[in-house]
């Protein structure tokens, strides 16, 4: 029987059209985009086509797209680069309460450099506490980060409202939004969000691993982290990963084109998953703040720890995760789950099921049936 993959928040399979577009640049088209001969020119043209595709997906000019090795590098460039470039205006940074580790750890690195770094909070219902956010913003704030949708439990945050607060209370600050999980399901245009920059990662939308982008608005400085030949407007030196960039371009274009249809499909499938989870005695679905991505279900399943449930599912050919892939190796409650106010025991029973446009209704039914079966078997053993 075929395997059922329900861990798309960790990564997605490479789409056929992406693989086809990348293939020439993994085979005969091996030129360096900085070279002036025909092989180099063709490579440079491919990079610029991809830049245009990414730019159109988030409604900016192509010059505003900076290619990176993925979402982590893009986040580091945004957080460290913007804050360092703006420190003559202030050394205060406000970070969203449930940011990905690549944003959170970059901010903590700024604290080691003498910046004042504050973390916003969630309210009692798990929604972003906008009053608390507003209290933290000052005229000396130079950087604000707030993800659009959480990668562990799927909460969608009111980024446009945060943007209005930033403009009013911290006019020198730049708002950077992690859209890695949201892209392809929500509108991630800079204009819609009111953001100064967004972070993208190819492998979350059926593109290749090792390719991402920081997309920024005009007219503000970023201090580069990587120095060298001056590629990517001097903000990310190094020979471009042409095949990866081409894959990101096609993946971004396709994800945006199919966004409405994908969101509708995922919402329907998510409803089925939630219904099946709630049929398990004592199980519940985490939906903090009320507005969640259609692609993520965070289930609290009583009984055996989530990692045990996960391994029993693996034996049946069903793949989910116990929390986020980035947190799994740490064996501890993630900062995002702590921000929700979950106890350590609740966190140990948190199972993430995540869908993508390639998820079939049969995948959902088989995965849920396996989860219900495993939960019953483990409950019987516990008795």
PDB file of N, CA and C in Angstrom, residues 24-25 27-47 49 242:
ATOM      1  N   UNK A  24      17.292  21.639 -17.062  1.00  0.00           N
ATOM      2  CA  UNK A  24      18.375  22.122 -17.933  1.00  0.00           C
ATOM      3  C   UNK A  24      19.549  22.709 -17.155  1.00  0.00           C
ATOM      4  N   UNK A  25      19.282  23.279 -15.985  1.00  0.00           N
ATOM      5  CA  UNK A  25      20.332  23.944 -15.214  1.00  0.00           C
ATOM      6  C   UNK A  25      21.036  22.991 -14.247  1.00  0.00           C
ATOM      7  N   UNK A  27      21.877  20.060 -15.797  1.00  0.00           N
ATOM      8  CA  UNK A  27      22.527  19.256 -16.825  1.00  0.00           C
ATOM      9  C   UNK A  27      23.406  20.137 -17.709  1.00  0.00           C
ATOM     10  N   UNK A  28      22.970  20.444 -18.914  1.00  0.00           N
ATOM     11  CA  UNK A  28      23.849  21.138 -19.859  1.00  0.00           C
ATOM     12  C   UNK A  28      24.044  22.624 -19.623  1.00  0.00           C
ATOM     13  N   UNK A  29      23.033  23.285 -19.056  1.00  0.00           N
ATOM     14  CA  UNK A  29      23.115  24.737 -18.848  1.00  0.00           C
ATOM     15  C   UNK A  29      23.775  25.018 -17.493  1.00  0.00           C
ATOM     16  N   UNK A  30      25.090  25.006 -17.471  1.00  0.00           N
ATOM     17  CA  UNK A  30      25.824  25.112 -16.210  1.00  0.00           C
ATOM     18  C   UNK A  30      26.534  26.448 -16.026  1.00  0.00           C
ATOM     19  N   UNK A  31      26.217  27.450 -16.857  1.00  0.00           N
ATOM     20  CA  UNK A  31      26.945  28.714 -16.823  1.00  0.00           C
ATOM     21  C   UNK A  31      26.779  29.490 -15.523  1.00  0.00           C
ATOM     22  N   UNK A  32      27.789  30.301 -15.247  1.00  0.00           N
ATOM     23  CA  UNK A  32      27.758  31.220 -14.108  1.00  0.00           C
ATOM     24  C   UNK A  32      27.031  32.490 -14.555  1.00  0.00           C
ATOM     25  N   UNK A  33      25.988  32.924 -13.837  1.00  0.00           N
ATOM     26  CA  UNK A  33      25.234  34.108 -14.263  1.00  0.00           C
ATOM     27  C   UNK A  33      26.068  35.381 -14.371  1.00  0.00           C
ATOM     28  N   UNK A  34      27.237  35.414 -13.743  1.00  0.00           N
ATOM     29  CA  UNK A  34      28.089  36.597 -13.835  1.00  0.00           C
ATOM     30  C   UNK A  34      29.020  36.570 -15.048  1.00  0.00           C
ATOM     31  N   UNK A  35      29.073  35.439 -15.748  1.00  0.00           N
ATOM     32  CA  UNK A  35      29.930  35.344 -16.937  1.00  0.00           C
ATOM     33  C   UNK A  35      29.276  36.039 -18.120  1.00  0.00           C
ATOM     34  N   UNK A  36      30.089  36.562 -19.032  1.00  0.00           N
ATOM     35  CA  UNK A  36      29.567  37.353 -20.144  1.00  0.00           C
ATOM     36  C   UNK A  36      29.404  36.557 -21.432  1.00  0.00           C
ATOM     37  N   UNK A  37      29.832  35.304 -21.440  1.00  0.00           N
ATOM     38  CA  UNK A  37      29.650  34.497 -22.641  1.00  0.00           C
ATOM     39  C   UNK A  37      28.229  33.928 -22.670  1.00  0.00           C
ATOM     40  N   UNK A  38      27.818  33.291 -23.780  1.00  0.00           N
ATOM     41  CA  UNK A  38      26.421  32.854 -23.921  1.00  0.00           C
ATOM     42  C   UNK A  38      25.921  31.940 -22.800  1.00  0.00           C
ATOM     43  N   UNK A  39      26.767  31.016 -22.301  1.00  0.00           N
ATOM     44  CA  UNK A  39      26.313  30.159 -21.211  1.00  0.00           C
ATOM     45  C   UNK A  39      25.962  30.985 -19.974  1.00  0.00           C
ATOM     46  N   UNK A  40      26.796  31.968 -19.661  1.00  0.00           N
ATOM     47  CA  UNK A  40      26.532  32.827 -18.515  1.00  0.00           C
ATOM     48  C   UNK A  40      25.319  33.707 -18.734  1.00  0.00           C
ATOM     49  N   UNK A  41      25.177  34.219 -19.944  1.00  0.00           N
ATOM     50  CA  UNK A  41      24.037  35.089 -20.247  1.00  0.00           C
ATOM     51  C   UNK A  41      22.724  34.319 -20.105  1.00  0.00           C
ATOM     52  N   UNK A  42      22.700  33.081 -20.591  1.00  0.00           N
ATOM     53  CA  UNK A  42      21.474  32.287 -20.471  1.00  0.00           C
ATOM     54  C   UNK A  42      21.148  32.009 -19.000  1.00  0.00           C
ATOM     55  N   UNK A  43      22.176  31.759 -18.213  1.00  0.00           N
ATOM     56  CA  UNK A  43      21.947  31.549 -16.781  1.00  0.00           C
ATOM     57  C   UNK A  43      21.405  32.818 -16.128  1.00  0.00           C
ATOM     58  N   UNK A  44      21.999  33.959 -16.475  1.00  0.00           N
ATOM     59  CA  UNK A  44      21.540  35.233 -15.911  1.00  0.00           C
ATOM     60  C   UNK A  44      20.100  35.524 -16.319  1.00  0.00           C
ATOM     61  N   UNK A  45      19.765  35.223 -17.550  1.00  0.00           N
ATOM     62  CA  UNK A  45      18.387  35.440 -18.014  1.00  0.00           C
ATOM     63  C   UNK A  45      17.407  34.562 -17.240  1.00  0.00           C
ATOM     64  N   UNK A  46      17.817  33.329 -16.935  1.00  0.00           N
ATOM     65  CA  UNK A  46      16.954  32.432 -16.163  1.00  0.00           C
ATOM     66  C   UNK A  46      16.737  32.966 -14.751  1.00  0.00           C
ATOM     67  N   UNK A  47      17.803  33.484 -14.141  1.00  0.00           N
ATOM     68  CA  UNK A  47      17.690  34.069 -12.803  1.00  0.00           C
ATOM     69  C   UNK A  47      16.731  35.257 -12.819  1.00  0.00           C
ATOM     70  N   UNK A  49      14.305  35.856 -14.989  1.00  0.00           N
ATOM     71  CA  UNK A  49      12.925  35.397 -15.187  1.00  0.00           C
ATOM     72  C   UNK A  49      12.321  34.957 -13.859  1.00  0.00           C
ATOM     73  N   UNK A 242      21.445  28.670  -9.643  1.00  0.00           N
ATOM     74  CA  UNK A 242      20.551  28.927 -10.771  1.00  0.00           C
ATOM     75  C   UNK A 242      19.388  27.945 -10.794  1.00  0.00           C
TER      76      UNK A 242
END
